[in-house]
Amino acid sequence: MRFVQFRSLDDSQETIRVGIQNVDNGTVLDLTEALDQPINLANALAKLGSQGVIDAAATAAASLENRKVLELEQSKYQLMAPITSPDKVACIGMNYKDHCEEQGAPIPLEPLVFCKFPSCIIGPFDDIPYPTDMSTELDWEAELAVVIGKKGKNIQASMAKDYIFGFTVAHDVTARDWQLKKNGGQWLLGKAMDGFCPIGPCIVTADEIRDPHKLAISCRVNGELKQNSSTSQLVHGVYDCVAWLSKFCTLLPGDIILTGTPPGVGVFAKPSPQFLKKGDVVECEVESIGIIRNAVI
């Protein structure tokens, strides 16, 4: 299933609604009533659990012929970020073998963890605000993101799949000057400014991704291919990252884990670095999930 959050264009209150999207025709089945009026998808996962949410969606889909649920055409809704207000947005750095190679850095023996704030999250087609007064070195990073489906602590890697609700596409927007040259070497401020985490366009449930370590991943800027790799290049796999994080903090439904970016980022471009400017359009894509497209303004 492809879970989304959306707002009806007929709703002046811009209420967050939860649904499943038909990949063939783009229609969205509104699950808000079926999920007992959740605040958002993370709230539904906390109340019902992954399987409860999936079962409710399946029941609602079966009721469509009886008109017990509402189906909206693409022209009637706007996609929002598929997860909003998670407890945590965790990120794994230096997690692609080929990304380590492009910068001549050693491959980390353990996952290198940093974080973003939930306020970084924007929708799959929202604009990225350029922090004009703060940075001149804005960079792109396409990533596969994990969405946690149930609470867990000290999870074994062999059991981690049971804690994953699904996968989405993320763009780890980064101010390289603040990541690498300022703030005492701490990455946080360079990673956590407003709008620095577009995600979407949907969450594909874990059962539909046969192997998250065999997915093509790419990034284009103004139509030019910048990153083009595969999740087979991950240093620490998806399940290892979930297990590692759970040693230090309790993972909660709706938590997001960005699993790293492949080579081709602007800061390591040859012969000289390349950075985003206002008016640029960035497209991040992960096989079997979709594309997010965000303009820098």
Short mmCIF file of N, CA and C in Angstrom, two decimals, residues 44-136:
data_model
loop_
_atom_site.label_atom_id
_atom_site.label_comp_id
_atom_site.label_asym_id
_atom_site.label_seq_id
_atom_site.Cartn_x
_atom_site.Cartn_y
_atom_site.Cartn_z
N ALA A 44 -2.08 7.65 14.09
CA ALA A 44 -2.79 6.40 13.78
C ALA A 44 -1.91 5.19 14.06
N LEU A 45 -0.63 5.28 13.72
CA LEU A 45 0.29 4.17 13.99
C LEU A 45 0.44 3.94 15.49
N ALA A 46 0.48 5.03 16.26
CA ALA A 46 0.62 4.90 17.71
C ALA A 46 -0.62 4.24 18.33
N LYS A 47 -1.78 4.55 17.78
CA LYS A 47 -3.04 4.01 18.34
C LYS A 47 -3.34 2.60 17.87
N LEU A 48 -3.10 2.33 16.59
CA LEU A 48 -3.53 1.07 15.99
C LEU A 48 -2.40 0.11 15.67
N GLY A 49 -1.16 0.62 15.60
CA GLY A 49 -0.05 -0.21 15.18
C GLY A 49 -0.02 -0.36 13.67
N SER A 50 1.11 -0.82 13.14
CA SER A 50 1.26 -0.97 11.69
C SER A 50 0.17 -1.84 11.09
N GLN A 51 -0.02 -3.02 11.66
CA GLN A 51 -0.97 -3.95 11.09
C GLN A 51 -2.40 -3.44 11.21
N GLY A 52 -2.69 -2.76 12.32
CA GLY A 52 -4.02 -2.19 12.49
C GLY A 52 -4.33 -1.14 11.43
N VAL A 53 -3.35 -0.31 11.12
CA VAL A 53 -3.52 0.71 10.09
C VAL A 53 -3.71 0.06 8.72
N ILE A 54 -2.91 -0.95 8.43
CA ILE A 54 -3.01 -1.64 7.14
C ILE A 54 -4.35 -2.37 7.02
N ASP A 55 -4.78 -3.01 8.10
CA ASP A 55 -6.07 -3.73 8.08
C ASP A 55 -7.23 -2.76 7.88
N ALA A 56 -7.16 -1.60 8.54
CA ALA A 56 -8.22 -0.60 8.38
C ALA A 56 -8.27 -0.08 6.95
N ALA A 57 -7.10 0.07 6.34
CA ALA A 57 -7.04 0.53 4.95
C ALA A 57 -7.63 -0.51 4.02
N ALA A 58 -7.31 -1.78 4.27
CA ALA A 58 -7.85 -2.85 3.43
C ALA A 58 -9.36 -2.92 3.53
N THR A 59 -9.89 -2.76 4.74
CA THR A 59 -11.35 -2.78 4.95
C THR A 59 -12.01 -1.61 4.24
N ALA A 60 -11.38 -0.44 4.33
CA ALA A 60 -11.92 0.74 3.67
C ALA A 60 -11.92 0.58 2.16
N ALA A 61 -10.85 0.01 1.62
CA ALA A 61 -10.76 -0.22 0.17
C ALA A 61 -11.86 -1.17 -0.28
N ALA A 62 -12.14 -2.17 0.54
CA ALA A 62 -13.20 -3.13 0.19
C ALA A 62 -14.57 -2.48 0.24
N SER A 63 -14.70 -1.40 1.01
CA SER A 63 -15.99 -0.71 1.14
C SER A 63 -16.22 0.32 0.05
N LEU A 64 -15.22 0.52 -0.79
CA LEU A 64 -15.31 1.58 -1.79
C LEU A 64 -16.51 1.40 -2.71
N GLU A 65 -16.78 0.15 -3.09
CA GLU A 65 -17.89 -0.10 -4.00
C GLU A 65 -19.23 0.27 -3.38
N ASN A 66 -19.29 0.24 -2.06
CA ASN A 66 -20.52 0.59 -1.36
C ASN A 66 -20.58 2.07 -1.00
N ARG A 67 -19.59 2.82 -1.46
CA ARG A 67 -19.52 4.27 -1.24
C ARG A 67 -19.48 4.64 0.24
N LYS A 68 -18.87 3.78 1.05
CA LYS A 68 -18.75 4.07 2.47
C LYS A 68 -17.51 4.91 2.78
N VAL A 69 -16.64 5.04 1.80
CA VAL A 69 -15.46 5.88 1.95
C VAL A 69 -15.36 6.80 0.75
N LEU A 70 -14.58 7.88 0.89
CA LEU A 70 -14.46 8.89 -0.15
C LEU A 70 -13.18 8.69 -0.95
N GLU A 71 -13.31 8.73 -2.26
CA GLU A 71 -12.16 8.65 -3.15
C GLU A 71 -12.02 9.97 -3.89
N LEU A 72 -10.83 10.56 -3.85
CA LEU A 72 -10.60 11.85 -4.47
C LEU A 72 -9.69 11.72 -5.68
N GLU A 73 -10.05 12.46 -6.74
CA GLU A 73 -9.20 12.53 -7.92
C GLU A 73 -8.03 13.47 -7.64
N GLN A 74 -6.97 13.37 -8.45
CA GLN A 74 -5.76 14.16 -8.23
C GLN A 74 -6.03 15.66 -8.19
N SER A 75 -6.99 16.11 -8.96
CA SER A 75 -7.28 17.54 -9.02
C SER A 75 -7.99 18.05 -7.77
N LYS A 76 -8.35 17.14 -6.87
CA LYS A 76 -9.15 17.50 -5.69
C LYS A 76 -8.35 17.53 -4.40
N TYR A 77 -7.06 17.20 -4.46
CA TYR A 77 -6.29 17.17 -3.23
C TYR A 77 -4.86 17.63 -3.47
N GLN A 78 -4.17 17.97 -2.37
CA GLN A 78 -2.76 18.32 -2.39
C GLN A 78 -2.01 17.38 -1.46
N LEU A 79 -0.96 16.75 -1.97
CA LEU A 79 -0.15 15.87 -1.14
C LEU A 79 0.65 16.68 -0.14
N MET A 80 0.72 16.16 1.09
CA MET A 80 1.55 16.74 2.13
C MET A 80 2.65 15.72 2.45
N ALA A 81 3.55 16.06 3.35
CA ALA A 81 4.53 15.07 3.80
C ALA A 81 3.77 13.88 4.38
N PRO A 82 4.18 12.65 4.06
CA PRO A 82 3.42 11.48 4.52
C PRO A 82 3.54 11.23 6.02
N ILE A 83 4.53 11.81 6.67
CA ILE A 83 4.64 11.79 8.13
C ILE A 83 4.93 13.21 8.59
N THR A 84 4.17 13.69 9.56
CA THR A 84 4.42 15.00 10.16
C THR A 84 4.47 14.84 11.67
N SER A 85 5.24 15.69 12.31
CA SER A 85 5.39 15.70 13.77
C SER A 85 5.84 14.36 14.35
N PRO A 86 6.86 13.73 13.75
CA PRO A 86 7.39 12.51 14.38
C PRO A 86 8.13 12.88 15.65
N ASP A 87 8.33 11.90 16.52
CA ASP A 87 9.12 12.15 17.72
C ASP A 87 10.58 12.38 17.36
N LYS A 88 11.07 11.65 16.37
CA LYS A 88 12.48 11.73 15.98
C LYS A 88 12.66 11.71 14.47
N VAL A 89 13.64 12.48 14.00
CA VAL A 89 14.13 12.38 12.63
C VAL A 89 15.62 12.08 12.73
N ALA A 90 15.96 10.81 12.69
CA ALA A 90 17.36 10.38 12.82
C ALA A 90 17.96 10.21 11.43
N CYS A 91 19.25 10.45 11.33
CA CYS A 91 19.94 10.37 10.04
C CYS A 91 21.26 9.62 10.21
N ILE A 92 21.64 8.89 9.16
CA ILE A 92 22.89 8.15 9.16
C ILE A 92 23.83 8.77 8.12
N GLY A 93 25.00 9.22 8.59
CA GLY A 93 25.96 9.85 7.69
C GLY A 93 27.00 8.87 7.17
N MET A 94 27.60 9.24 6.05
CA MET A 94 28.71 8.45 5.48
C MET A 94 28.32 6.97 5.34
N ASN A 95 27.13 6.71 4.82
CA ASN A 95 26.61 5.34 4.85
C ASN A 95 26.52 4.68 3.48
N TYR A 96 27.15 5.28 2.46
CA TYR A 96 27.29 4.62 1.16
C TYR A 96 28.77 4.43 0.88
N LYS A 97 29.13 3.22 0.50
CA LYS A 97 30.53 2.94 0.20
C LYS A 97 31.08 3.90 -0.85
N ASP A 98 30.29 4.11 -1.93
CA ASP A 98 30.78 4.96 -3.01
C ASP A 98 30.81 6.44 -2.62
N HIS A 99 29.99 6.85 -1.64
CA HIS A 99 30.04 8.22 -1.14
C HIS A 99 31.30 8.44 -0.30
N CYS A 100 31.68 7.43 0.48
CA CYS A 100 32.94 7.51 1.24
C CYS A 100 34.12 7.60 0.28
N GLU A 101 34.07 6.82 -0.79
CA GLU A 101 35.16 6.79 -1.76
C GLU A 101 35.33 8.13 -2.45
N GLU A 102 34.22 8.82 -2.78
CA GLU A 102 34.33 10.08 -3.53
C GLU A 102 35.00 11.17 -2.70
N GLN A 103 34.99 11.04 -1.37
CA GLN A 103 35.63 12.06 -0.54
C GLN A 103 36.90 11.55 0.14
N GLY A 104 37.29 10.32 -0.23
CA GLY A 104 38.52 9.77 0.32
C GLY A 104 38.45 9.54 1.81
N ALA A 105 37.27 9.20 2.31
CA ALA A 105 37.07 9.02 3.74
C ALA A 105 36.98 7.54 4.07
N PRO A 106 37.42 7.14 5.25
CA PRO A 106 37.29 5.74 5.65
C PRO A 106 35.84 5.35 5.86
N ILE A 107 35.53 4.09 5.62
CA ILE A 107 34.17 3.60 5.83
C ILE A 107 33.93 3.44 7.33
N PRO A 108 32.87 4.05 7.86
CA PRO A 108 32.61 3.99 9.31
C PRO A 108 32.37 2.56 9.78
N LEU A 109 32.97 2.23 10.91
CA LEU A 109 32.78 0.89 11.48
C LEU A 109 31.41 0.77 12.17
N GLU A 110 30.87 1.90 12.60
CA GLU A 110 29.56 1.95 13.23
C GLU A 110 28.76 3.05 12.55
N PRO A 111 27.42 2.97 12.57
CA PRO A 111 26.62 4.05 11.98
C PRO A 111 26.94 5.40 12.61
N LEU A 112 27.12 6.39 11.75
CA LEU A 112 27.37 7.76 12.19
C LEU A 112 26.02 8.48 12.25
N VAL A 113 25.58 8.80 13.45
CA VAL A 113 24.21 9.29 13.64
C VAL A 113 24.19 10.79 13.92
N PHE A 114 23.29 11.49 13.25
CA PHE A 114 22.96 12.87 13.58
C PHE A 114 21.45 13.00 13.47
N CYS A 115 20.93 14.19 13.62
CA CYS A 115 19.47 14.32 13.56
C CYS A 115 19.05 15.63 12.91
N LYS A 116 17.81 15.65 12.53
CA LYS A 116 17.12 16.86 12.11
C LYS A 116 15.97 17.09 13.09
N PHE A 117 15.37 18.27 13.03
CA PHE A 117 14.20 18.54 13.85
C PHE A 117 12.94 18.19 13.05
N PRO A 118 11.86 17.80 13.73
CA PRO A 118 10.60 17.57 13.00
C PRO A 118 10.15 18.79 12.18
N SER A 119 10.55 19.99 12.62
CA SER A 119 10.17 21.21 11.89
C SER A 119 10.87 21.33 10.55
N CYS A 120 11.86 20.47 10.29
CA CYS A 120 12.54 20.47 8.98
C CYS A 120 11.65 19.90 7.89
N ILE A 121 10.66 19.09 8.27
CA ILE A 121 9.89 18.32 7.30
C ILE A 121 8.96 19.21 6.49
N ILE A 122 9.02 19.05 5.17
CA ILE A 122 8.06 19.67 4.26
C ILE A 122 7.57 18.61 3.28
N GLY A 123 6.58 18.96 2.48
CA GLY A 123 5.95 18.01 1.58
C GLY A 123 6.78 17.70 0.35
N PRO A 124 6.33 16.71 -0.42
CA PRO A 124 7.10 16.22 -1.57
C PRO A 124 7.23 17.22 -2.70
N PHE A 125 6.34 18.23 -2.74
CA PHE A 125 6.40 19.22 -3.82
C PHE A 125 6.40 20.64 -3.27
N ASP A 126 6.70 20.78 -1.98
CA ASP A 126 6.78 22.11 -1.37
C ASP A 126 8.10 22.78 -1.75
N ASP A 127 8.12 24.10 -1.61
CA ASP A 127 9.34 24.86 -1.88
C ASP A 127 10.30 24.78 -0.70
N ILE A 128 11.59 24.76 -1.01
CA ILE A 128 12.63 24.81 0.02
C ILE A 128 13.05 26.27 0.19
N PRO A 129 12.87 26.82 1.38
CA PRO A 129 13.28 28.22 1.58
C PRO A 129 14.79 28.35 1.69
N TYR A 130 15.40 29.17 0.84
CA TYR A 130 16.84 29.36 0.89
C TYR A 130 17.17 30.25 2.10
N PRO A 131 18.03 29.77 3.01
CA PRO A 131 18.37 30.58 4.20
C PRO A 131 19.38 31.67 3.85
N THR A 132 18.90 32.68 3.13
CA THR A 132 19.77 33.68 2.51
C THR A 132 20.75 34.31 3.48
N ASP A 133 20.29 34.66 4.67
CA ASP A 133 21.14 35.37 5.62
C ASP A 133 22.07 34.44 6.40
N MET A 134 21.93 33.13 6.17
CA MET A 134 22.68 32.16 6.97
C MET A 134 23.71 31.35 6.17
N SER A 135 23.42 31.07 4.90
CA SER A 135 24.27 30.13 4.17
C SER A 135 24.41 30.53 2.71
N THR A 136 25.55 30.17 2.13
CA THR A 136 25.77 30.33 0.69
C THR A 136 26.17 29.00 0.06
#
